[in-house]
PDB file of C-alpha atoms in Angstrom:
ATOM      1  CA  ALA A   1      -6.865-246.443 146.970  1.00 46.00           C
ATOM      2  CA  GLY A   2     -10.437-245.929 148.691  1.00 49.00           C
ATOM      3  CA  LEU A   3     -14.101-247.994 147.217  1.00 47.00           C
ATOM      4  CA  PRO A   4     -15.230-247.483 143.688  1.00 46.00           C
ATOM      5  CA  ARG A   5     -17.504-245.402 143.295  1.00 45.00           C
ATOM      6  CA  ARG A   6     -19.549-246.681 140.200  1.00 42.00           C
ATOM      7  CA  ARG A   7     -20.473-250.513 139.932  1.00 41.00           C
ATOM      8  CA  GLU A   8     -23.302-252.067 137.134  1.00 42.00           C
ATOM      9  CA  ALA A   9     -26.652-250.953 138.394  1.00 45.00           C
ATOM     10  CA  MET A  10     -28.914-253.842 139.925  1.00 48.00           C
ATOM     11  CA  TRP A  11     -32.829-253.137 139.204  1.00 56.00           C
ATOM     12  CA  GLY A  12     -35.488-252.672 141.930  1.00 65.00           C
ATOM     13  CA  GLN A  13     -39.184-253.215 140.835  1.00 70.00           C
ATOM     14  CA  SER A  14     -38.728-249.637 140.000  1.00 75.00           C
ATOM     15  CA  GLU A  15     -36.760-250.943 136.912  1.00 76.00           C
ATOM     16  CA  VAL A  16     -39.131-253.910 136.491  1.00 77.00           C
ATOM     17  CA  SER A  17     -41.566-250.395 135.989  1.00 82.00           C
ATOM     18  CA  LYS A  18     -39.580-248.437 133.713  1.00 82.00           C
ATOM     19  CA  PHE A  19     -38.663-251.178 131.852  1.00 81.00           C
ATOM     20  CA  ALA A  20     -42.526-253.102 131.663  1.00 82.00           C
ATOM     21  CA  GLU A  21     -43.721-249.169 131.064  1.00 85.00           C
ATOM     22  CA  ARG A  22     -40.537-248.633 127.702  1.00 83.00           C
ATOM     23  CA  HIS A  23     -41.733-251.540 126.104  1.00 82.00           C
ATOM     24  CA  ASN A  24     -45.769-250.965 126.790  1.00 85.00           C
ATOM     25  CA  LEU A  25     -46.933-254.501 128.476  1.00 82.00           C
ATOM     26  CA  ASN A  26     -49.742-254.814 129.323  1.00 86.00           C
ATOM     27  CA  GLU A  27     -51.151-256.099 132.473  1.00 87.00           C
ATOM     28  CA  GLY A  28     -50.906-259.121 133.166  1.00 83.00           C
ATOM     29  CA  ALA A  29     -47.065-259.328 131.231  1.00 82.00           C
ATOM     30  CA  LYS A  30     -46.580-256.431 133.181  1.00 83.00           C
ATOM     31  CA  MET A  31     -47.855-258.959 136.244  1.00 82.00           C
ATOM     32  CA  ASP A  32     -46.044-261.286 134.949  1.00 78.00           C
ATOM     33  CA  LEU A  33     -42.526-260.005 134.640  1.00 80.00           C
ATOM     34  CA  LYS A  34     -42.704-258.495 137.726  1.00 79.00           C
ATOM     35  CA  LYS A  35     -43.738-262.422 139.307  1.00 76.00           C
ATOM     36  CA  ILE A  36     -40.694-263.453 137.515  1.00 75.00           C
ATOM     37  CA  PHE A  37     -38.108-260.424 139.418  1.00 73.00           C
ATOM     38  CA  ASP A  38     -39.896-261.425 142.808  1.00 70.00           C
ATOM     39  CA  ASN A  39     -38.991-264.898 142.455  1.00 66.00           C
ATOM     40  CA  PHE A  40     -35.122-264.056 141.085  1.00 61.00           C
ATOM     41  CA  VAL A  41     -34.693-262.566 144.193  1.00 59.00           C
ATOM     42  CA  THR A  42     -35.850-264.233 147.143  1.00 55.00           C
ATOM     43  CA  LYS A  43     -34.373-266.663 145.239  1.00 55.00           C
ATOM     44  CA  SER A  44     -30.725-265.542 144.685  1.00 52.00           C
ATOM     45  CA  ARG A  45     -31.066-263.149 147.847  1.00 51.00           C
ATOM     46  CA  ARG A  46     -27.689-263.274 149.461  1.00 76.00           C
ATOM     47  CA  ARG A  47     -27.078-262.197 153.148  1.00 82.00           C
ATOM     48  CA  VAL A  48     -24.758-260.380 155.157  1.00 86.00           C
ATOM     49  CA  THR A  49     -23.792-260.005 158.879  1.00 90.00           C
ATOM     50  CA  VAL A  50     -21.587-257.937 160.513  1.00 91.00           C
ATOM     51  CA  ARG A  51     -20.229-257.614 163.887  1.00 91.00           C
ATOM     52  CA  VAL A  52     -19.474-254.847 166.063  1.00 90.00           C
ATOM     53  CA  PRO A  53     -18.030-254.006 169.284  1.00 90.00           C
ATOM     54  CA  ALA A  54     -19.072-251.416 171.749  1.00 88.00           C
ATOM     55  CA  THR A  55     -15.973-248.474 172.540  1.00 86.00           C
ATOM     56  CA  THR A  56     -15.544-246.431 174.924  1.00 82.00           C
ATOM     57  CA  ALA A  57     -13.235-242.809 174.784  1.00 71.00           C
ATOM     58  CA  ASN A  58     -12.594-240.047 177.777  1.00 58.00           C
ATOM     59  CA  MET A  59      -9.843-242.705 179.169  1.00 59.00           C
ATOM     60  CA  GLY A  60      -8.079-240.652 181.602  1.00 60.00           C
ATOM     61  CA  PRO A  61      -5.545-238.209 180.060  1.00 64.00           C
ATOM     62  CA  GLY A  62      -6.596-239.303 176.644  1.00 59.00           C
ATOM     63  CA  PHE A  63     -10.223-237.774 176.754  1.00 61.00           C
ATOM     64  CA  ASP A  64     -11.882-238.038 173.765  1.00 61.00           C
ATOM     65  CA  CYS A  65      -8.459-238.815 171.054  1.00 66.00           C
ATOM     66  CA  ALA A  66      -7.869-241.967 173.336  1.00 65.00           C
ATOM     67  CA  GLY A  67     -10.600-245.065 173.005  1.00 70.00           C
ATOM     68  CA  MET A  68     -10.521-248.252 173.328  1.00 77.00           C
ATOM     69  CA  ALA A  69     -13.178-251.371 171.581  1.00 79.00           C
ATOM     70  CA  LEU A  70     -14.979-253.600 174.322  1.00 84.00           C
ATOM     71  CA  ASP A  71     -15.720-257.335 173.950  1.00 88.00           C
ATOM     72  CA  VAL A  72     -19.268-256.171 173.784  1.00 89.00           C
ATOM     73  CA  TRP A  73     -20.530-256.767 170.161  1.00 92.00           C
ATOM     74  CA  ASN A  74     -23.524-255.551 168.020  1.00 93.00           C
ATOM     75  CA  GLU A  75     -24.251-258.377 165.341  1.00 95.00           C
ATOM     76  CA  LEU A  76     -26.042-257.177 162.213  1.00 94.00           C
ATOM     77  CA  THR A  77     -27.942-259.234 159.305  1.00 93.00           C
ATOM     78  CA  VAL A  78     -29.349-257.911 155.974  1.00 93.00           C
ATOM     79  CA  GLU A  79     -30.413-259.613 153.337  1.00 91.00           C
ATOM     80  CA  ARG A  80     -32.498-259.120 149.492  1.00 88.00           C
ATOM     81  CA  ALA A  81     -35.869-258.402 149.917  1.00 88.00           C
ATOM     82  CA  SER A  82     -38.956-258.022 147.843  1.00 86.00           C
ATOM     83  CA  THR A  83     -40.363-255.708 150.549  1.00 91.00           C
ATOM     84  CA  PHE A  84     -38.475-253.439 153.091  1.00 94.00           C
ATOM     85  CA  SER A  85     -38.119-254.676 157.264  1.00 94.00           C
ATOM     86  CA  MET A  86     -36.388-254.002 160.252  1.00 95.00           C
ATOM     87  CA  GLU A  87     -35.861-256.826 163.406  1.00 95.00           C
ATOM     88  CA  ILE A  88     -34.094-255.981 166.234  1.00 95.00           C
ATOM     89  CA  GLU A  89     -33.570-257.899 169.097  1.00 95.00           C
ATOM     90  CA  GLY A  90     -32.358-256.969 172.350  1.00 94.00           C
ATOM     91  CA  GLU A  91     -31.019-253.431 174.462  1.00 92.00           C
ATOM     92  CA  GLY A  92     -33.119-250.542 172.619  1.00 91.00           C
ATOM     93  CA  ALA A  93     -35.225-252.982 171.263  1.00 92.00           C
ATOM     94  CA  ARG A  94     -38.352-251.279 172.578  1.00 93.00           C
ATOM     95  CA  GLN A  95     -36.982-248.060 171.927  1.00 92.00           C
ATOM     96  CA  LEU A  96     -35.215-247.794 168.634  1.00 94.00           C
ATOM     97  CA  PRO A  97     -37.413-247.405 165.408  1.00 95.00           C
ATOM     98  CA  ARG A  98     -38.153-250.226 162.908  1.00 96.00           C
ATOM     99  CA  ASP A  99     -38.166-248.007 160.642  1.00 95.00           C
ATOM    100  CA  LYS A 100     -35.882-245.651 157.180  1.00 94.00           C
ATOM    101  CA  SER A 101     -34.869-244.168 160.083  1.00 95.00           C
ATOM    102  CA  ASN A 102     -32.823-246.100 162.280  1.00 94.00           C
ATOM    103  CA  LEU A 103     -29.104-245.712 162.215  1.00 94.00           C
ATOM    104  CA  VAL A 104     -28.239-249.000 160.358  1.00 95.00           C
ATOM    105  CA  VAL A 105     -30.448-248.094 157.587  1.00 95.00           C
ATOM    106  CA  LYS A 106     -28.898-245.103 157.990  1.00 95.00           C
ATOM    107  CA  GLY A 107     -24.873-246.593 158.282  1.00 94.00           C
ATOM    108  CA  VAL A 108     -26.302-248.618 153.973  1.00 92.00           C
ATOM    109  CA  GLU A 109     -27.739-245.631 152.617  1.00 93.00           C
ATOM    110  CA  ALA A 110     -24.598-243.927 153.323  1.00 92.00           C
ATOM    111  CA  ALA A 111     -22.570-246.515 151.732  1.00 90.00           C
ATOM    112  CA  TYR A 112     -24.879-246.982 148.937  1.00 87.00           C
ATOM    113  CA  LYS A 113     -25.153-242.783 148.469  1.00 89.00           C
ATOM    114  CA  TYR A 114     -21.449-243.363 147.918  1.00 88.00           C
ATOM    115  CA  ILE A 115     -21.158-245.635 145.213  1.00 84.00           C
ATOM    116  CA  GLU A 116     -23.650-243.918 143.463  1.00 84.00           C
ATOM    117  CA  GLN A 117     -26.349-246.438 143.596  1.00 83.00           C
ATOM    118  CA  GLU A 118     -29.869-247.279 144.611  1.00 88.00           C
ATOM    119  CA  VAL A 119     -30.654-248.711 147.847  1.00 90.00           C
ATOM    120  CA  PRO A 120     -32.033-252.530 147.390  1.00 89.00           C
ATOM    121  CA  VAL A 121     -34.861-253.753 148.963  1.00 91.00           C
ATOM    122  CA  LEU A 122     -33.256-255.461 151.662  1.00 93.00           C
ATOM    123  CA  ARG A 123     -34.799-256.977 155.545  1.00 93.00           C
ATOM    124  CA  TYR A 124     -32.371-256.363 158.246  1.00 95.00           C
ATOM    125  CA  TRP A 125     -32.031-257.670 161.748  1.00 95.00           C
ATOM    126  CA  THR A 126     -29.896-257.090 164.908  1.00 95.00           C
ATOM    127  CA  LEU A 127     -28.734-258.201 168.593  1.00 95.00           C
ATOM    128  CA  ASN A 128     -28.177-255.819 170.341  1.00 95.00           C
ATOM    129  CA  ARG A 129     -25.592-256.567 173.266  1.00 95.00           C
ATOM    130  CA  ILE A 130     -23.979-253.063 173.573  1.00 92.00           C
ATOM    131  CA  PRO A 131     -26.655-251.639 176.438  1.00 90.00           C
ATOM    132  CA  PHE A 132     -28.435-248.173 174.795  1.00 83.00           C
ATOM    133  CA  ALA A 133     -27.983-244.740 175.511  1.00 81.00           C
ATOM    134  CA  LYS A 134     -25.457-246.295 178.665  1.00 82.00           C
ATOM    135  CA  GLY A 135     -21.950-244.359 176.941  1.00 81.00           C
ATOM    136  CA  MET A 136     -20.538-247.522 174.865  1.00 85.00           C
ATOM    137  CA  GLY A 137     -21.177-246.679 171.183  1.00 84.00           C
ATOM    138  CA  SER A 138     -24.328-248.067 170.545  1.00 86.00           C
ATOM    139  CA  SER A 139     -25.169-245.675 167.984  1.00 87.00           C
ATOM    140  CA  SER A 140     -22.307-244.888 166.367  1.00 87.00           C
ATOM    141  CA  ALA A 141     -22.015-249.073 166.227  1.00 88.00           C
ATOM    142  CA  ALA A 142     -25.238-249.212 164.127  1.00 90.00           C
ATOM    143  CA  ILE A 143     -24.084-246.595 162.570  1.00 89.00           C
ATOM    144  CA  VAL A 144     -21.256-248.365 161.499  1.00 88.00           C
ATOM    145  CA  SER A 145     -23.007-252.018 161.044  1.00 88.00           C
ATOM    146  CA  GLY A 146     -24.933-250.636 158.450  1.00 87.00           C
ATOM    147  CA  ILE A 147     -21.835-249.061 156.716  1.00 87.00           C
ATOM    148  CA  LEU A 148     -20.609-252.389 156.663  1.00 79.00           C
TER     149      LEU A 148
END
């Protein structure tokens, strides 16, 4: 089965600029087009929220072959935006990067790469309840939440 590899391309600021150049729009018309696009993106913003559990492995004789999900969850909300932003609350909030090097963003990038699409401009908000750097899968939860 698997995921579909190709979908209709989504427009971003770079496509708007290319369109304006291709049609020789003057600066005023180009600015108007960008405002219309930004207004459209803002008003049609879609939001997705996912929850991902903590995990544990190395359980008795199972070592890395047996693991389980725990009832501790991180929450990620991603929505289309006109500028990138990353807000982090909870565990690890002071240590985690708030830029595109964040593992949540890396997960999103991997999902878009798989479907051969450019990542749209997004706003990220995470509520981290999984203890940071304590062996409960906070890093894998971040990556998986971005992929979902």
